[in-house]
Short mmCIF file of C-alpha atoms and ligand atoms in Angstrom, two decimals:
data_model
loop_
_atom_site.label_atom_id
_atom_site.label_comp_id
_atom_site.label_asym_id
_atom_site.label_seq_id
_atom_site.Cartn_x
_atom_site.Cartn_y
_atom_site.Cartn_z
CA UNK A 1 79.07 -116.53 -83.75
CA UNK A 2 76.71 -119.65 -84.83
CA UNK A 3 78.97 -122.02 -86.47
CA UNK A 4 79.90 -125.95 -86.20
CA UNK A 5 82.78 -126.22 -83.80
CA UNK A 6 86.23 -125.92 -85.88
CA UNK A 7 87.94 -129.11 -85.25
CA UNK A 8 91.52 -128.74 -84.01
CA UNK A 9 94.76 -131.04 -83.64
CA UNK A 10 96.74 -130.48 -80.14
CA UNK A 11 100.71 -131.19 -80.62
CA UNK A 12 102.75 -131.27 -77.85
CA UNK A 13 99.09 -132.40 -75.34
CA UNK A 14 100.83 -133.82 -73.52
CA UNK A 15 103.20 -131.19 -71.87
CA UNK A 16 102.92 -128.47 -69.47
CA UNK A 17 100.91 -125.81 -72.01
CA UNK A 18 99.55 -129.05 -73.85
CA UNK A 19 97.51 -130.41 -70.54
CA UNK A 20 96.33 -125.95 -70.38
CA UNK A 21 95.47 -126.15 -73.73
CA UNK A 22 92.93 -129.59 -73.46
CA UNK A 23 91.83 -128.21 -70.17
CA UNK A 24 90.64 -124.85 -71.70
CA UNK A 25 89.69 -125.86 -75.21
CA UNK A 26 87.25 -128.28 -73.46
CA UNK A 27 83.96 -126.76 -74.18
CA UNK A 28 85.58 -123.69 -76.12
CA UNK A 29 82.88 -122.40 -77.96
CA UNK A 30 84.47 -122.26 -81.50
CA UNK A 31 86.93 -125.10 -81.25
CA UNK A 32 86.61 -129.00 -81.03
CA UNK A 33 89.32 -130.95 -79.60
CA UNK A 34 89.42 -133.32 -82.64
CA UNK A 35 92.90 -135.27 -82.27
CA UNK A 36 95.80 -135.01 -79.70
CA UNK A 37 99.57 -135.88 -80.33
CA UNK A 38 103.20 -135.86 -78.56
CA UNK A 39 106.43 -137.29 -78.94
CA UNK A 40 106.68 -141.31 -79.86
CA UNK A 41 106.79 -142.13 -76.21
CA UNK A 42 103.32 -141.06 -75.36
CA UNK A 43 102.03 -142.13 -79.02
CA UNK A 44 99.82 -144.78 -78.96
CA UNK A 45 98.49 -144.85 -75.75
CA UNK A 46 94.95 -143.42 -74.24
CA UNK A 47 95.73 -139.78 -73.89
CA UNK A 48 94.32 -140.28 -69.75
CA UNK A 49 97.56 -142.89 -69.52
CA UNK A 50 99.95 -141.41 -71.43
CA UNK A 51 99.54 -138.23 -69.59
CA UNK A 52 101.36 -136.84 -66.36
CA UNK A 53 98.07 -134.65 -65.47
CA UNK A 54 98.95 -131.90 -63.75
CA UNK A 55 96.03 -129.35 -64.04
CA UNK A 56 93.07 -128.77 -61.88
CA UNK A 57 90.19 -131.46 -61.97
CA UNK A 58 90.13 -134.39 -63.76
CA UNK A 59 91.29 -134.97 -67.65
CA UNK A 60 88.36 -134.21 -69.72
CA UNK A 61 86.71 -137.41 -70.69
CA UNK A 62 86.12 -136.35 -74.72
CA UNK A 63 89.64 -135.80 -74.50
CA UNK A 64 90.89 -138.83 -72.25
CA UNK A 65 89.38 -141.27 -74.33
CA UNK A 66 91.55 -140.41 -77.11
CA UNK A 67 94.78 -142.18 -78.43
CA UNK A 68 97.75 -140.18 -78.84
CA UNK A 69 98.98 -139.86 -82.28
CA UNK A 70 102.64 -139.13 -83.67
CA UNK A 71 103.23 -135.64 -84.86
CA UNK A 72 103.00 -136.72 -88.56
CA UNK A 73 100.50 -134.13 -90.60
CA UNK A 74 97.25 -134.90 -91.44
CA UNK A 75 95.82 -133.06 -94.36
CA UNK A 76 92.16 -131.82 -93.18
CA UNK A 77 93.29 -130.03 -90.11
CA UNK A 78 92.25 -126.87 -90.04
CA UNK A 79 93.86 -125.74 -87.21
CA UNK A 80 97.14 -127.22 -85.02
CA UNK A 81 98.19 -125.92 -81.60
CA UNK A 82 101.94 -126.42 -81.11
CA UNK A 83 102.87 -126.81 -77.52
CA UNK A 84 106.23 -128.49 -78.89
CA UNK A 85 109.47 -127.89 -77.41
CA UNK A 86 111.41 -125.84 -80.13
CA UNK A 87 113.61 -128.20 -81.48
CA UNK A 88 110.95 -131.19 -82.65
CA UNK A 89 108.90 -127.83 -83.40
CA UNK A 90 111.44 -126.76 -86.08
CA UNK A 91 110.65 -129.59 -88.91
CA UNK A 92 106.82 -130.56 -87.57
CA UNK A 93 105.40 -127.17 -87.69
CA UNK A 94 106.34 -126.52 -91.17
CA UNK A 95 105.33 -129.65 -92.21
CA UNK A 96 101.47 -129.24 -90.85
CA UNK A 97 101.70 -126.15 -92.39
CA UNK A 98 102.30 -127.55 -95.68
CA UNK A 99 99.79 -130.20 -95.51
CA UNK A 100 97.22 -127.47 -95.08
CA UNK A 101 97.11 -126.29 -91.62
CA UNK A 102 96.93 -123.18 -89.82
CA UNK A 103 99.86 -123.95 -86.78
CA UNK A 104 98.81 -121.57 -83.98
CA UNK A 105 102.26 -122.04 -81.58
CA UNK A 106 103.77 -121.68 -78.65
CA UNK A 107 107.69 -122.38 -79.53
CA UNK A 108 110.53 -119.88 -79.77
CA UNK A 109 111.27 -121.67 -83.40
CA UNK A 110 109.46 -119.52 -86.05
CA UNK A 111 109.01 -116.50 -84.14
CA UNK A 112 111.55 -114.12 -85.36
CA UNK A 113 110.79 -115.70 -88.87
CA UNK A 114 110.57 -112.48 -91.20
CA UNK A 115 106.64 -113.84 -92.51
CA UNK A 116 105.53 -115.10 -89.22
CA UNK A 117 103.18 -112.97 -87.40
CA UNK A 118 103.89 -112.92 -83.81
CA UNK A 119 100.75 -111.28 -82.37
CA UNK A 120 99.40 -109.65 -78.88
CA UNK A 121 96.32 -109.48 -80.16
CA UNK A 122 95.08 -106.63 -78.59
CA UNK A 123 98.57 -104.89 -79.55
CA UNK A 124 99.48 -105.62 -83.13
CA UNK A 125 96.46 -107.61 -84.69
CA UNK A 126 97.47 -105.88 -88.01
CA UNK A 127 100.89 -108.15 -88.01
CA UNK A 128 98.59 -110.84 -89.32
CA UNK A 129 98.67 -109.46 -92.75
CA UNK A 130 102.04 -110.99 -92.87
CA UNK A 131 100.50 -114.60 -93.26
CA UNK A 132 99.72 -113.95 -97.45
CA UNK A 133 103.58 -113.59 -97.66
CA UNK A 134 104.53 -116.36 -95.66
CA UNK A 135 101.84 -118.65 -97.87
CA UNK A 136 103.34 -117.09 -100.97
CA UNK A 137 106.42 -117.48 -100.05
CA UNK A 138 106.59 -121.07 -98.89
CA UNK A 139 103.67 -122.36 -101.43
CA UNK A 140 101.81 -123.07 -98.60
CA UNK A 141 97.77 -123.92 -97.78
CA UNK A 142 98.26 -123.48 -94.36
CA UNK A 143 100.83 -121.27 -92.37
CA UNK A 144 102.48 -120.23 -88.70
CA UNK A 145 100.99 -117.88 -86.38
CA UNK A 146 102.93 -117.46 -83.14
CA UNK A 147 102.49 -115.80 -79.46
CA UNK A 148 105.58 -114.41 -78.19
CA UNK A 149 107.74 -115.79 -75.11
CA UNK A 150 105.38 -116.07 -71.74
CA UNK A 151 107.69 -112.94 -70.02
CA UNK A 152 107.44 -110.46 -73.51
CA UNK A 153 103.31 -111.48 -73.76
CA UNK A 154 103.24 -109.33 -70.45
CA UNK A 155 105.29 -106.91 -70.17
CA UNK A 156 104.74 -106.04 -73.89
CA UNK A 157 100.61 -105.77 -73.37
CA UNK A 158 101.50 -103.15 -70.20
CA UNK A 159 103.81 -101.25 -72.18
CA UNK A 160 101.92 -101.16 -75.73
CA UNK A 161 99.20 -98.19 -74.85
CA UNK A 162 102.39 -95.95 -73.23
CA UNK A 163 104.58 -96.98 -76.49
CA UNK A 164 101.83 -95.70 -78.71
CA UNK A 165 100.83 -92.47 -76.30
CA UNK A 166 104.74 -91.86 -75.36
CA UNK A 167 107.05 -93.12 -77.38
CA UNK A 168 109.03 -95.92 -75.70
CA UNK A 169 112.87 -95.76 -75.72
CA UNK A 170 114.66 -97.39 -73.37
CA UNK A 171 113.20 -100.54 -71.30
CA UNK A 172 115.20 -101.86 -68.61
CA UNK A 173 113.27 -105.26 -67.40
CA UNK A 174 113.96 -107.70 -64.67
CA UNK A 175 111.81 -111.04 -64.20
CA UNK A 176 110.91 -113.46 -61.37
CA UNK A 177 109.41 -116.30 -63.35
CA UNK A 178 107.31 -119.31 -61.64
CA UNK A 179 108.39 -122.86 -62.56
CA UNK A 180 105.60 -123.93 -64.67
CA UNK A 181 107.36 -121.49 -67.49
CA UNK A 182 110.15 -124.17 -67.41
CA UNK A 183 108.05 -127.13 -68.65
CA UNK A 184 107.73 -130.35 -66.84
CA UNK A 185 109.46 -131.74 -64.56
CA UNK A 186 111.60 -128.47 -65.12
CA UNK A 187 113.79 -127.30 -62.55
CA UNK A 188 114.80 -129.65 -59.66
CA UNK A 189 113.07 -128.70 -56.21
CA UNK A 190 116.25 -128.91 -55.00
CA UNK A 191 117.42 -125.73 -57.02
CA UNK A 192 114.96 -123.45 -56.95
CA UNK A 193 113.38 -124.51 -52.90
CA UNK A 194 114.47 -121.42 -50.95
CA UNK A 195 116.54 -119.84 -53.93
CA UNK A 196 116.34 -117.73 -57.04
CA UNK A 197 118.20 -118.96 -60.11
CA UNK A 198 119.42 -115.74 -61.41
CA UNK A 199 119.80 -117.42 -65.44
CA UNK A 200 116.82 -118.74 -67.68
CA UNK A 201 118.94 -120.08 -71.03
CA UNK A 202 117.82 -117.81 -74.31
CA UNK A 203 115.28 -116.08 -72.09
CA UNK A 204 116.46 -112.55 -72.60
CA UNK A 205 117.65 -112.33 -75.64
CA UNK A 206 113.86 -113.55 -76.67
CA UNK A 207 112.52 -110.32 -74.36
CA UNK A 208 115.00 -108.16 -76.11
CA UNK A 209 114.42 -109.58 -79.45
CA UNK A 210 110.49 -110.40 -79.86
CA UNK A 211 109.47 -106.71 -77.97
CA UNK A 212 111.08 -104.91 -80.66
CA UNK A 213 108.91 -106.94 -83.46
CA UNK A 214 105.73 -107.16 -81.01
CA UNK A 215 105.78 -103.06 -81.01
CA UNK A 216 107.36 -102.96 -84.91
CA UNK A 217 104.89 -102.08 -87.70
CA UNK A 218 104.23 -104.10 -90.80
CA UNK A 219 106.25 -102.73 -93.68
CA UNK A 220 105.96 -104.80 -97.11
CA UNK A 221 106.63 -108.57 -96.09
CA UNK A 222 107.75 -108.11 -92.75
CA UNK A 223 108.01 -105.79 -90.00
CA UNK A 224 110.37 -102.90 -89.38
CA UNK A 225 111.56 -103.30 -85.53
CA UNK A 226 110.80 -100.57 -83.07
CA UNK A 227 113.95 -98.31 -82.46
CA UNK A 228 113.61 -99.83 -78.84
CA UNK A 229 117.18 -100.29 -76.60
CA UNK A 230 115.68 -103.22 -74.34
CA UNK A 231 117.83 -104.75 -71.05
CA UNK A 232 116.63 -107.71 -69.34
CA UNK A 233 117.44 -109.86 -66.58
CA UNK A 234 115.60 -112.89 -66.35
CA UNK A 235 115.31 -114.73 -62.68
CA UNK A 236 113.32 -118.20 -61.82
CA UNK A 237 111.95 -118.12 -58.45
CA UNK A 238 109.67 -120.67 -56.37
CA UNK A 239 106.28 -119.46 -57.50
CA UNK A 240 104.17 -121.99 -59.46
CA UNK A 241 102.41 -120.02 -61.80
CA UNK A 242 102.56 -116.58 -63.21
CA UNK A 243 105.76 -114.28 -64.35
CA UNK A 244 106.17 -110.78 -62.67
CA UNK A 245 108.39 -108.23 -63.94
CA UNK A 246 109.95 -104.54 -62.49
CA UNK A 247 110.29 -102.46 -65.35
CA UNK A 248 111.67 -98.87 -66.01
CA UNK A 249 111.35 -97.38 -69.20
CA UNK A 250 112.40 -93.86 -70.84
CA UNK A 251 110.16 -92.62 -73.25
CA UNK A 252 110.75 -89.70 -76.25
CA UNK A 253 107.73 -87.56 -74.46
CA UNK A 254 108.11 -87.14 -70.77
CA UNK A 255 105.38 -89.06 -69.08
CA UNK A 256 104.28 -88.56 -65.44
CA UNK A 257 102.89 -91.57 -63.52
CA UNK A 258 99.27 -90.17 -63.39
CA UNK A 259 99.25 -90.04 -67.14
CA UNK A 260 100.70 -93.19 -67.15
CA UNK A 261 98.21 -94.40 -65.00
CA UNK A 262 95.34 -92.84 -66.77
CA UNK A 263 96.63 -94.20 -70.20
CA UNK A 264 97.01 -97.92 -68.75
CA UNK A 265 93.21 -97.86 -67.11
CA UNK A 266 91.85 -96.20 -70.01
CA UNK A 267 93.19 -99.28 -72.31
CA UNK A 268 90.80 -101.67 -74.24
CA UNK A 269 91.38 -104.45 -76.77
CA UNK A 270 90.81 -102.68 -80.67
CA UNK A 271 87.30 -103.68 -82.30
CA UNK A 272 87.52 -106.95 -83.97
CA UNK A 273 89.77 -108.22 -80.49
CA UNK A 274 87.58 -106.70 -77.96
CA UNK A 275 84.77 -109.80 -79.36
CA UNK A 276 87.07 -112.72 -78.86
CA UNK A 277 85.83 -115.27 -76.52
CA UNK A 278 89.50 -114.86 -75.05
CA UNK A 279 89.96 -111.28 -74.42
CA UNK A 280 89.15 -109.72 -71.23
CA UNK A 281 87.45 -107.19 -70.69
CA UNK A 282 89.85 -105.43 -69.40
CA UNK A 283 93.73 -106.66 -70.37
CA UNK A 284 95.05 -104.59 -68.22
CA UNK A 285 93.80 -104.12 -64.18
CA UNK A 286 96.05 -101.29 -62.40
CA UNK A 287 95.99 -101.97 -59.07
CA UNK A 288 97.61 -99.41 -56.75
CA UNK A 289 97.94 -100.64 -53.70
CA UNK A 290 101.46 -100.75 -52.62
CA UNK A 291 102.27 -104.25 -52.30
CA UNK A 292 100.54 -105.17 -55.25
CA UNK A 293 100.86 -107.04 -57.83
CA UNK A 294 101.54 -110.49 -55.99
CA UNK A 295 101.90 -113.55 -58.03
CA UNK A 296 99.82 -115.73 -55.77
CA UNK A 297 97.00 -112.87 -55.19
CA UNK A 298 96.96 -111.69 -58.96
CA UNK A 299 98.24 -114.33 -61.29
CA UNK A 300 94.19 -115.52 -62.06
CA UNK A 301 92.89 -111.89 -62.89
CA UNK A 302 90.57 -111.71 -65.68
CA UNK A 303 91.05 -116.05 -66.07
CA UNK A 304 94.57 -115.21 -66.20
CA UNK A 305 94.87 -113.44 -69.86
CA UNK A 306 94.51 -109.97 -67.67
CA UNK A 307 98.21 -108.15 -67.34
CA UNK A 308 98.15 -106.86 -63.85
CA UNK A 309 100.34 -103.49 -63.14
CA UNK A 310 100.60 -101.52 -59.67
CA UNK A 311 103.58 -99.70 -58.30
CA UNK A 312 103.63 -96.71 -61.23
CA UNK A 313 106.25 -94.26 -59.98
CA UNK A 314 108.86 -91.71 -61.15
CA UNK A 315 112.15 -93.13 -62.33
CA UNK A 316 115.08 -91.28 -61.33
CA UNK A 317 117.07 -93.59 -64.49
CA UNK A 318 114.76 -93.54 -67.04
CA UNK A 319 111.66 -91.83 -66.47
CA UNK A 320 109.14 -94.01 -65.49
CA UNK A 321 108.86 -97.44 -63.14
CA UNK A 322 106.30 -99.83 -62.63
CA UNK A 323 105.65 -103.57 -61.46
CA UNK A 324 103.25 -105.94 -63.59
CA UNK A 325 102.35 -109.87 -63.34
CA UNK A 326 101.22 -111.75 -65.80
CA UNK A 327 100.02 -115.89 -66.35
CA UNK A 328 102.80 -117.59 -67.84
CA UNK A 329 100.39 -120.47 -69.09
CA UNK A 330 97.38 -118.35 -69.91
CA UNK A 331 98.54 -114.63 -71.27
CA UNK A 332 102.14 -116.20 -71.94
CA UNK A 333 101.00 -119.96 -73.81
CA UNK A 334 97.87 -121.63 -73.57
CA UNK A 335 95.38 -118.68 -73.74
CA UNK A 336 97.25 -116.77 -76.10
CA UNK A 337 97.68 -119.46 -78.72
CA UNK A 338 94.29 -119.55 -78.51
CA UNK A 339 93.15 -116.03 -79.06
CA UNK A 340 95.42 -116.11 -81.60
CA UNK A 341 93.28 -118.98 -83.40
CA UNK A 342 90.07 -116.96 -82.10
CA UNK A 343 91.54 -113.91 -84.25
CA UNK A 344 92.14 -116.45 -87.33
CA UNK A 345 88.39 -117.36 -87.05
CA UNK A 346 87.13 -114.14 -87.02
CA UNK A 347 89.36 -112.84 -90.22
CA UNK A 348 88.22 -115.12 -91.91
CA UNK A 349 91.41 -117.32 -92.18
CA UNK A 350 90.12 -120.56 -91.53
CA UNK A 351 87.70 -122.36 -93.93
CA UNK A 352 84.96 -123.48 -93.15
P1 NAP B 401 106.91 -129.68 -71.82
O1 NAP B 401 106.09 -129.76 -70.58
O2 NAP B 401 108.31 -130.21 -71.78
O3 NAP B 401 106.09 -130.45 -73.00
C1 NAP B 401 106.67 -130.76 -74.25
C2 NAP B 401 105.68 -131.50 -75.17
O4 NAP B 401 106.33 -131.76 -76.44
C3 NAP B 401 105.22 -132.86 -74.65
O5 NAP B 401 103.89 -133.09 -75.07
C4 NAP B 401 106.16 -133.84 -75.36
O6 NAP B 401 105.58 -135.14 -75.54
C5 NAP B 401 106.29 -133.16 -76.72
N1 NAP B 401 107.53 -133.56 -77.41
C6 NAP B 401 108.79 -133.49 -76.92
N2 NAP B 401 109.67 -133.94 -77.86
C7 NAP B 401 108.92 -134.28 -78.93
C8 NAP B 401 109.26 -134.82 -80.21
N3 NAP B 401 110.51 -135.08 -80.57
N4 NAP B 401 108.24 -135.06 -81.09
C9 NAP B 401 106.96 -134.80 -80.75
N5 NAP B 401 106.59 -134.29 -79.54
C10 NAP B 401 107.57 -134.04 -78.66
O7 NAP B 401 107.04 -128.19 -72.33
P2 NAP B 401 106.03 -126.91 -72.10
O8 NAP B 401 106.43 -126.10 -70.93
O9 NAP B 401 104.64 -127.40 -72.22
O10 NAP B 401 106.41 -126.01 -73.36
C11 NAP B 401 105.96 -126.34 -74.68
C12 NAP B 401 106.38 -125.22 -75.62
O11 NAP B 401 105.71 -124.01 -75.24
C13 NAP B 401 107.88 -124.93 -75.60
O12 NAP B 401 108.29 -124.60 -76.91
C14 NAP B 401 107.97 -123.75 -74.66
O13 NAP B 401 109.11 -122.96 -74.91
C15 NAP B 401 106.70 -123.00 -75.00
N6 NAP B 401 106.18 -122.12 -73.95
C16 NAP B 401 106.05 -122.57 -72.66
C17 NAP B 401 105.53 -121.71 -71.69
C18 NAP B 401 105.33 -122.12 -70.25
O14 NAP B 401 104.96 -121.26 -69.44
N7 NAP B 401 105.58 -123.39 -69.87
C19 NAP B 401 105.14 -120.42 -72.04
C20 NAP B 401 105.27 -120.00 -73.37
C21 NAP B 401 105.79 -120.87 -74.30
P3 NAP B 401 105.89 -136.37 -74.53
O15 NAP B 401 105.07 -136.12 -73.28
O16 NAP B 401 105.38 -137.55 -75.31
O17 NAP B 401 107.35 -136.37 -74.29
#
């Protein structure tokens, strides 16, 4: 695509998904960091000091140089990237959205909203439709696109081609998710060195909740849930990035794990997704060797917006089992968000 760069707003830089978000929207090739803003703490200040910088290599120096602003709208954004913590996330986002703005974001706040699409791309691309209603709705120029919770981006990309093929029914989940999913500083090294923490606060109710809409279809204004009964158990453990999951699931058409298999490898992003500078090639890598996926080994596959699954056996519960790893900051935040802004781009969504 031969366009000028679309200029974009980062709220919440400096954070955990923030610092992802500069370090891979540096040199995007559709998007211009254009402005960078966090809470009034950090506002103010050079971006490079007001910043705990936690990612690979050094801050980039377009970015750096920039002062941090206060999350106050400015009209002539095009686009906003929320990496807010929900609560602040509640009365900003709207407010950009208002003033004009297409809010790409990362926060639990709007998701469940009736008019907000909450998208996989390559699963439900189609949920974007609900956007016109949200606008109409609210009066608003600009509007809320989210990407779902960084556990439900994962295990609801592995599951989407057997939903469609099989039918799923019943999901039984349980997570082991790295610290990086809990912000910074997160969880004390003294709680989670040598341990598991066996509770992540809302985190399964938002794997229950947002899998059911992530698989629903669009139906007038909003979309009609899948009829899916989901359990989860979510777990922190001492890994530093990435968020693996054991899954079995019960499906209405009996499904063996070669056809399983050979409906997972045989899975490619939809036309219109596939193009995305974002997407993979392939979004999901099975990988059957038996002690794989590993978090440290896998977590980076495809620059971490690949879904990883190995381990695809008979179910003596359900049906059918299987083990798949995703990246909490890439598939699950950062990289999401911003194939979600790639798909806004290419329908046509943002001006310009
Ligand atoms: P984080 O490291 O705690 O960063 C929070 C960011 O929000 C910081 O930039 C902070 O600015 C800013 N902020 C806090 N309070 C604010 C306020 N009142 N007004 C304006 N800005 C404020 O959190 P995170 O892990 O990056 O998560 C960010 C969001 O993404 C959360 O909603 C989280 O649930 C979601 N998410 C995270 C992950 C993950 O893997 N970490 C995955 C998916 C979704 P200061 O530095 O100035 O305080």
């Amino acid at each position: 695509m031969s366009r000028s760069p679309v200029p974009v707003t980062i709220l919440g830089a400096t954070g955990t998904v923030g610092q992802r978000l500069v370090r891979m929207l540096a040199g995007h090739p559709w998007f211009e960091i254009a402005a960078v803003a966090a809470s009034e703490q950090s506002a103010g200040r050079r971006y490079e000091d007001a910043v705990r910088w936690r990612e690979p290599g050094p801050v980039p120096a377009a970015v750096g140089r920039l002062t941090v602003q206060s999350c106050d709208p400015r009209p002539g954004t095009p686009i906003a990237f929320s990496a807010l913590d929900a609560g602040p996330a509640r009365t900003i986002e709207p407010a950009w959205a208002e003033s004009g703005a297409l809010v790409v974001t990362n926060a639990s706040a709007f998701r469940m909203d009736p008019q907000v699409p909450l998208l996989v791309p390559e699963v439900n691309p189609d949920h974007l439709g609900l956007l016109a209603a949200q606008r109409q709705r609210r009066g608003w120029r600009g509007g809320i696109v989210a990407n779902p919770n960084c556990s439900t981006a994962a295990i609801v990309l592995a599951l989407a081609p057997l939903h469609r093929a099989f039918g799923l029914e019943r999901l039984v989940a349980a997570t082991m998710q790295a610290v990086s999913g809990a912000g910074y500083p997160g969880v004390p090294s003294l709680d989670i060195l040598a341990s598991v923490i066996p509770y992540i606060a809302g985190e399964e109710d938002k794997v229950e909740r947002e899998t059911r809409k992530l698989l629903g279809t669009v139906a007038g204004e909003q979309v009609a849930d899948a009829p899916i009964t989901v359990s989860a158990h979510t777990n922190r453990v001492p890994a530093v990035d990435g968020h693996l999951a054991v899954v079995s699931a019960g499906f209405a058409r009996p499904v063996s794990p070669d056809e399983a298999r050979e409906t997972l490898e045989q899975f490619r992003a939809p036309r219109g997704v596939a193009e995305l500078p974002s997407t993979p090639e392939r979004p999901i890598e099975v990988d059957d060797r038996p002690a794989r996926p590993q978090t440290r080994l896998d977590v980076d596959r495809g620059a971490g917006m690949t879904v990883t699954v190995g381990r695809i056996r008979r179910c003596p519960v359900l049906g059918l089992r299987l083990v798949l790893l995703g990246h909490n900051l890439v598939r699950g935040a950062a990289g999401a968000a911003i194939q979600n802004a790639e798909l806004l781009v290419a329908s046509g969504e943002v001006g310009g």
